[in-house]
Structure formats: C-alpha cells, structure tokens
Coordinates of C-alpha atoms (C1' of nucleotides) in Angstrom, one line a residue:
Chain D
M1 CA -11.4 4.6 18.2
T2 CA -12.7 8.1 19.0
L3 CA -15.4 8.2 21.6
V4 CA -17.7 11.2 21.9
T5 CA -20.4 12.3 24.3
I6 CA -24.1 12.4 23.4
A7 CA -23.9 16.2 22.9
Q8 CA -21.0 15.8 20.5
A9 CA -22.8 13.0 18.7
S10 CA -25.8 15.3 18.4
A11 CA -23.7 18.1 17.0
T12 CA -22.0 16.0 14.4
T13 CA -25.0 14.1 13.2
G14 CA -27.8 16.6 13.6
V15 CA -29.9 14.3 15.7
S16 CA -30.9 15.8 19.1
A17 CA -29.7 14.1 22.2
K18 CA -33.3 13.5 23.1
M19 CA -33.9 11.6 19.9
I20 CA -30.6 9.7 20.2
R21 CA -31.8 8.3 23.5
H22 CA -35.2 7.6 22.1
Y23 CA -33.7 5.7 19.1
E24 CA -31.8 3.6 21.6
S25 CA -35.0 3.0 23.7
I26 CA -36.9 1.7 20.7
G27 CA -34.0 -0.5 19.6
L28 CA -33.2 1.5 16.4
I29 CA -29.6 1.8 17.5
K30 CA -27.5 -0.3 19.7
P31 CA -26.9 0.8 23.3
P32 CA -23.6 2.6 23.2
L33 CA -20.6 2.2 25.5
R34 CA -20.9 3.8 28.9
T35 CA -18.1 5.3 31.0
E36 CA -18.0 4.5 34.7
N37 CA -20.3 7.5 35.2
R38 CA -22.9 5.9 33.0
Y39 CA -22.4 8.6 30.4
R40 CA -23.0 7.4 26.9
H41 CA -20.0 7.4 24.6
Y42 CA -20.4 6.9 20.9
A43 CA -17.9 5.3 18.5
E44 CA -17.6 6.2 14.8
S45 CA -19.9 3.4 13.7
D46 CA -22.6 4.8 16.0
L47 CA -22.2 8.2 14.5
H48 CA -22.5 6.7 11.0
D49 CA -25.8 5.0 12.0
L50 CA -27.1 8.2 13.5
G51 CA -26.3 10.1 10.3
F52 CA -27.9 7.4 8.2
I53 CA -31.0 7.7 10.3
R54 CA -31.1 11.4 10.1
R55 CA -30.8 11.4 6.3
S56 CA -33.5 8.7 6.1
R57 CA -35.8 10.8 8.3
D58 CA -35.0 13.8 6.0
L59 CA -36.4 11.7 3.2
G60 CA -39.5 10.9 5.2
F61 CA -38.9 7.3 6.0
S62 CA -40.6 5.8 9.0
F63 CA -38.7 4.2 11.8
E64 CA -39.8 0.8 10.6
D65 CA -38.5 1.5 7.1
I66 CA -35.2 2.8 8.6
R67 CA -34.9 -0.3 10.6
Q68 CA -35.1 -2.4 7.4
L69 CA -32.8 0.0 5.5
L70 CA -30.2 -0.2 8.2
D71 CA -30.3 -4.0 8.2
L72 CA -29.9 -4.0 4.4
W73 CA -27.0 -1.6 4.7
R74 CA -25.3 -3.8 7.1
N75 CA -26.0 -7.0 5.1
K76 CA -23.3 -7.2 2.4
A77 CA -25.2 -10.0 0.7
R78 CA -28.3 -7.8 0.2
S79 CA -30.1 -7.4 -3.1
S80 CA -30.6 -3.9 -4.3
A81 CA -34.1 -5.0 -5.3
E82 CA -35.1 -5.1 -1.7
V83 CA -33.8 -1.6 -1.1
K84 CA -35.5 -0.3 -4.3
A85 CA -38.8 -1.9 -3.3
I86 CA -38.8 0.0 0.0
A87 CA -37.9 3.2 -1.8
L88 CA -40.6 2.8 -4.4
R89 CA -43.3 2.1 -1.9
H90 CA -42.3 5.1 0.0
I91 CA -42.3 7.3 -3.1
K92 CA -45.8 6.2 -3.7
E93 CA -46.8 7.2 -0.2
L94 CA -45.1 10.5 -0.5
D95 CA -46.8 11.2 -3.8
E96 CA -50.2 10.3 -2.5
K97 CA -49.8 12.6 0.5
A98 CA -48.5 15.4 -1.6
A99 CA -51.4 14.9 -4.0
A100 CA -53.9 15.0 -1.2
L101 CA -52.4 18.3 0.2
A102 CA -52.3 19.8 -3.3
G103 CA -56.0 18.9 -3.8
M104 CA -57.0 20.7 -0.6
S105 CA -54.9 23.6 -1.6
R106 CA -56.5 23.8 -5.1
T107 CA -60.0 23.7 -3.6
L108 CA -59.2 26.4 -1.2
Q109 CA -57.5 28.5 -3.7
S110 CA -60.5 28.5 -6.0
L111 CA -62.8 29.4 -3.0
A112 CA -60.4 32.1 -1.8
A113 CA -60.2 33.6 -5.3
S114 CA -63.9 34.3 -5.3
C115 CA -63.9 35.8 -1.8
H116 CA -63.8 39.6 -1.8
G117 CA -61.7 39.7 1.4
D118 CA -63.2 43.0 2.6
K119 CA -65.5 44.1 5.3
R120 CA -68.6 42.3 3.9
P121 CA -69.5 39.1 5.6
D122 CA -70.4 37.1 2.5
C123 CA -67.8 34.5 1.8
P124 CA -67.7 31.5 -0.5
I125 CA -65.2 29.8 1.8
L126 CA -67.7 29.7 4.7
E127 CA -70.5 28.8 2.3
A128 CA -68.5 25.8 1.2
L129 CA -67.9 24.7 4.8
D130 CA -71.5 25.4 5.5
H131 CA -73.0 22.9 3.1
S132 CA -71.0 20.5 1.0
I133 CA -70.2 21.7 -2.5
R134 CA -71.4 19.4 -5.2
G135 CA -68.4 17.5 -6.5
N136 CA -66.5 18.1 -3.3
P137 CA -68.3 15.9 -0.7
Chain M
M1 CA -86.7 20.0 16.7
T2 CA -85.5 16.6 15.7
L3 CA -83.2 15.0 18.2
V4 CA -80.9 12.2 17.2
T5 CA -78.5 9.8 19.0
I6 CA -74.8 10.0 18.6
A7 CA -74.8 7.0 16.2
Q8 CA -77.3 8.8 14.0
A9 CA -75.3 12.0 14.2
S10 CA -72.3 10.1 13.2
A11 CA -74.0 8.5 10.2
T12 CA -75.5 11.8 8.9
T13 CA -72.3 13.9 9.3
G14 CA -69.6 11.4 8.6
V15 CA -67.9 12.1 11.9
S16 CA -67.2 9.0 14.1
A17 CA -69.0 8.8 17.5
K18 CA -65.5 8.7 19.0
M19 CA -64.6 12.0 17.4
I20 CA -67.9 13.6 18.2
R21 CA -67.2 13.0 21.9
H22 CA -63.7 14.2 21.5
Y23 CA -64.8 17.4 19.9
E24 CA -67.0 18.0 22.8
S25 CA -64.3 17.2 25.3
I26 CA -62.0 19.8 23.8
G27 CA -64.7 22.4 23.6
L28 CA -65.0 22.5 19.8
I29 CA -68.7 21.8 20.0
K30 CA -71.2 22.6 22.7
P31 CA -72.2 19.8 25.1
P32 CA -75.5 18.5 23.6
L33 CA -78.7 17.8 25.3
R34 CA -78.9 14.6 27.4
T35 CA -81.9 12.4 27.9
E36 CA -82.6 11.2 31.4
N37 CA -80.3 8.2 30.6
R38 CA -77.5 10.6 30.0
Y39 CA -77.5 9.7 26.3
R40 CA -76.4 12.5 24.1
H41 CA -79.1 13.9 21.8
Y42 CA -78.2 16.2 18.9
A43 CA -80.3 18.9 17.4
E44 CA -80.1 20.1 13.8
S45 CA -77.8 23.0 14.6
D46 CA -75.4 20.5 16.2
L47 CA -75.5 18.4 13.1
H48 CA -74.7 21.5 11.1
D49 CA -71.6 22.2 13.2
L50 CA -70.4 18.6 12.9
G51 CA -70.8 18.7 9.1
F52 CA -68.9 22.0 9.1
I53 CA -66.1 20.5 11.1
R54 CA -65.9 17.5 8.9
R55 CA -65.6 19.5 5.7
S56 CA -63.0 21.8 7.4
R57 CA -61.0 18.7 8.4
D58 CA -61.3 17.4 4.8
L59 CA -59.6 20.6 3.7
G60 CA -56.9 20.0 6.3
F61 CA -57.8 22.8 8.8
S62 CA -56.5 22.3 12.3
F63 CA -58.9 22.3 15.3
E64 CA -57.7 25.8 16.2
D65 CA -58.5 27.1 12.7
I66 CA -61.9 25.4 12.8
R67 CA -62.6 27.0 16.1
Q68 CA -62.1 30.4 14.5
L69 CA -63.9 29.6 11.3
L70 CA -66.9 28.4 13.3
D71 CA -66.9 31.6 15.3
L72 CA -66.8 33.6 12.1
W73 CA -69.6 31.6 10.6
R74 CA -71.7 32.3 13.7
N75 CA -70.8 36.0 13.7
K76 CA -73.1 37.7 11.2
A77 CA -71.0 40.9 11.4
R78 CA -67.8 39.2 10.4
S79 CA -65.6 40.5 7.6
S80 CA -64.8 38.1 4.8
A81 CA -61.2 39.4 5.0
E82 CA -60.8 37.5 8.3
V83 CA -62.0 34.2 6.7
K84 CA -59.8 34.7 3.7
A85 CA -56.8 35.4 5.8
I86 CA -57.2 32.1 7.6
A87 CA -57.6 30.3 4.3
L88 CA -54.6 32.0 2.7
R89 CA -52.4 31.1 5.6
H90 CA -53.6 27.5 5.4
I91 CA -53.0 27.4 1.7
K92 CA -49.5 28.5 2.3
E93 CA -49.0 25.7 4.9
L94 CA -50.5 23.1 2.6
D95 CA -48.3 24.2 -0.3
E96 CA -45.2 24.1 1.9
K97 CA -45.9 20.6 3.1
A98 CA -46.7 19.4 -0.4
A99 CA -43.5 20.9 -1.7
A100 CA -41.5 19.2 1.1
L101 CA -43.0 15.8 0.3
A102 CA -42.6 16.4 -3.5
G103 CA -38.9 17.2 -2.8
M104 CA -38.3 14.0 -0.9
S105 CA -40.1 12.1 -3.7
R106 CA -38.0 13.7 -6.4
T107 CA -34.7 12.9 -4.6
L108 CA -35.8 9.3 -4.0
Q109 CA -37.0 9.0 -7.6
S110 CA -33.7 10.0 -9.0
L111 CA -31.9 7.6 -6.7
A112 CA -34.2 4.8 -7.5
A113 CA -33.9 5.4 -11.2
S114 CA -30.2 4.6 -11.0
C115 CA -30.6 1.6 -8.8
H116 CA -30.5 -1.7 -10.8
G117 CA -33.0 -3.3 -8.5
D118 CA -31.7 -6.8 -9.0
K119 CA -29.7 -9.3 -6.9
R120 CA -26.5 -7.2 -6.8
P121 CA -26.0 -5.4 -3.5
D122 CA -24.8 -2.1 -5.0
C123 CA -27.4 0.6 -4.5
P124 CA -27.2 4.4 -4.9
I125 CA -30.1 4.7 -2.5
L126 CA -28.1 3.2 0.3
E127 CA -25.1 5.1 -0.7
A128 CA -27.0 8.3 -0.4
L129 CA -28.2 7.4 3.1
D130 CA -24.6 6.3 3.9
H131 CA -23.0 9.6 3.3
S132 CA -24.7 12.8 2.6
I133 CA -25.0 13.7 -1.0
R134 CA -23.6 17.1 -2.0
G135 CA -26.6 19.4 -2.4
N136 CA -28.8 17.3 -0.2
P137 CA -27.3 17.8 3.3
Chain S
dG1 C1' -16.2 24.8 47.2
dT2 C1' -19.2 26.9 44.5
dT3 C1' -20.7 27.8 39.9
dG4 C1' -22.2 26.2 35.6
dA5 C1' -22.2 22.9 32.0
dC6 C1' -22.8 18.7 31.2
dC7 C1' -24.9 14.0 32.0
dT8 C1' -28.7 10.6 33.8
dT9 C1' -33.7 8.8 34.3
dC10 C1' -38.6 9.6 34.3
dC11 C1' -43.0 11.7 33.3
dC12 C1' -45.9 14.6 30.3
dA13 C1' -47.4 17.1 26.1
dT14 C1' -48.4 17.7 21.3
dG15 C1' -52.6 16.3 17.1
dG16 C1' -56.0 13.6 15.5
dT17 C1' -57.7 9.2 15.5
dG18 C1' -58.9 4.5 17.0
dG19 C1' -59.2 0.3 20.2
dG20 C1' -61.0 -1.7 23.9
dA21 C1' -62.6 -2.6 28.8
dA22 C1' -66.3 -2.2 32.1
dC23 C1' -70.5 -0.8 32.8
dC24 C1' -75.6 1.0 32.0
dC25 C1' -79.9 0.9 29.3
dA26 C1' -83.6 -0.6 26.0
dT27 C1' -85.8 -3.8 23.3
dC28 C1' -86.8 -8.2 21.2
dT29 C1' -86.9 -13.1 21.6
dT30 C1' -87.2 -17.4 23.9
Chain V
dA1 C1' -88.7 -13.7 33.8
dA2 C1' -84.4 -14.3 31.6
dG3 C1' -81.2 -13.5 28.2
dA4 C1' -79.3 -11.9 23.8
dT5 C1' -78.4 -8.0 21.1
dG6 C1' -77.1 -3.6 20.2
dG7 C1' -77.1 0.7 21.6
dG8 C1' -75.2 4.2 25.0
dT9 C1' -71.5 5.9 28.8
dT10 C1' -66.8 6.8 30.9
dC11 C1' -61.9 6.0 31.2
dC12 C1' -57.4 4.5 29.8
dC13 C1' -54.0 3.3 26.2
dA14 C1' -52.0 3.3 21.5
dC15 C1' -50.1 5.4 17.4
dC16 C1' -45.8 8.7 15.2
dA17 C1' -42.0 11.7 16.1
dT18 C1' -40.6 15.1 18.9
dG19 C1' -39.8 18.3 22.7
dG20 C1' -40.1 20.2 27.7
dG21 C1' -38.9 19.9 32.1
dA22 C1' -38.0 18.1 36.8
dA23 C1' -34.8 16.0 40.0
dG24 C1' -30.5 14.4 40.6
dG25 C1' -25.3 12.8 39.5
dT26 C1' -20.6 14.3 37.8
dC27 C1' -17.1 17.0 36.2
dA28 C1' -14.4 21.0 35.0
dA29 C1' -12.6 25.6 36.1
dC30 C1' -12.3 29.5 39.0

DNA sequence: GTTGACCTTCCCATGGTGGGAACCCATCTT
DNA sequence: AAGATGGGTTCCCACCATGGGAAGGTCAAC
C-alpha cells in the first residue's frame, strides 16, 4: 500500500491540494490516514477517487452529482439506468446553458456586424442596450 | 420629473429591488434621491440605467463590462470602435464557454449512447470516470 | 542550526443572486 | 387609538467552486 503526501496526490490526480482538503471538508472524500505529524497520506483508492472526481468535474458535474456517481461506482449492485439518468439530465443542463450562451452570442454578433467600429459614436450595440429591441426583450 | 419607489423601479425595469440596492453598493449606479424617510426615489434617468444594465446582463456582460458600456453610452464623443471591441471580446468569451459546454455534452452523449440503461451494473459512463479515456484526459 | 520546502488550520475573496432578520414608516380598517 | 398590512431600510448569510494568504508546525539537507 503506497502512501503519498497531499502534494503528490495533487500532482498525480490534477486536483489542487486546496481542493483536496475542501473535498474532504464537505464529505466528498473520506478523511485520509494521517502520520503522527498530522500530515495527510493518501492510499491508491483515495487517488482513484480524486481522479474520478476530477474527470467528473471536467465533464461539468456538480458535487452533488459526483457524490451520487461515486456511490454508484462503489455499489456493485447498481443499475446502469441510474447512472444514465444522471448523465442524461446533466446533458440537458449543458445543452440548455450552451444554447443560452449561443443565443447571446448570435444577438451580439448581428449587432456588432452592423456597427461601423470607427471613430463615429453611432453604434447599434449601444442602441440595443439603450431601449429594448423588439423581439429581444 | 417622475419619482418612483424601489419596488416600482423594479417592476418597470425587471431588476429586483435586491439587485438595485446591490448595484448601488458596488457603484454601478449613482445613489438615488432619498425622501425624508430615507426611502430611495428613482428618476427617469435612473430607470434608463437600470434597463440598460438589465439588457446588458441578459446578453451576459459582466458588471465590469457594463460599467464601461454605460460610460461609453454617456460619453457623446465616444468612438463606436470602443463599444465594438468590448462586444467582440465578449462574443469570443461566450463562444468559448458555449464550445466548452458543448464538448462536455458531446462526450457524455457518446458515453450515454453506449450505456444500456437497464438493471445491469456495467456502464461506459462510469468506466470513463473510472480511468481516463484516451483522447479525453 | 539555519534555510527552504513542505505540511497544518483558519479566514477572506471572487460573481451574481437570493433569503431572511430586525427594524422603521405609512395607510387602511376595526 | 390600536392594530394589521405592506411597503421601506440595513445587515448578515447562503449558494458554487476555487484560490490567496497568514501564522505556525515539521522535516530534510547543507
């Protein structure tokens, strides 16, 4: 059983030491072993969990989602339907957020396209912010 | 000069009273007139600014951006190039964020597509979180 | 024995928004 | 006159995820 310090755990999992401590404080990971100096020492299974968490975060899952996903991962009697349901709901949220951002971008692009962008003060972008555009409340 | 209370200002501009006070506290809007009761009373120009801010927020601009946009709006000698530059930079940020979300969604969609979603525990989504997928570090 | 590189805990900040307490004020009804 | 209702006011706390930094303990090497 290889034990590593928090800095090494951070280096191998890509999770900052700050965040590792935070995950512990909110109960997302188990408190690790401590040496007699009270230094945290992580075992391989801890490193696995941290990697799991980092990859989940990379996919945009919230801590609450990750909590459930980790539980499911540990539960050998899980049903894949439960995992899939979490993923599908998350995909929906991601798509909604992306669509919202894309909508803003589209609106701004069309405004910017008709803005001269020179020394003159006239600007359809400011006009749009000035009074609401019909169709874009 | 019509003066309205904070609740009326909120109703006509779509900005919550809470946020109106917040905007004032961070210096985004000028402190409004006060009656002898210390009630805030807003003039038409204040309402304009609040509407301007709300529409800017709807387009995803940060407070710092809005501060500059409001300054440019007030400055009759502005150049539209300055406004356009802020908008273009913001469009870039929006597009980057949207692309990041879309990327997460795409990855999850392909994983979910190959997940049975039944009572069996096997699940490519959990496998992906378990150990990094090649090409998706 | 000192330097420097770790570790520990604790508090504070971000950005944008909301909740709620505790209190003041105005008006309408009993 | 008293009280209910529905404003207003300030102030603090919460979210989510992350980072900064202070103040101090511990260990290695030189």
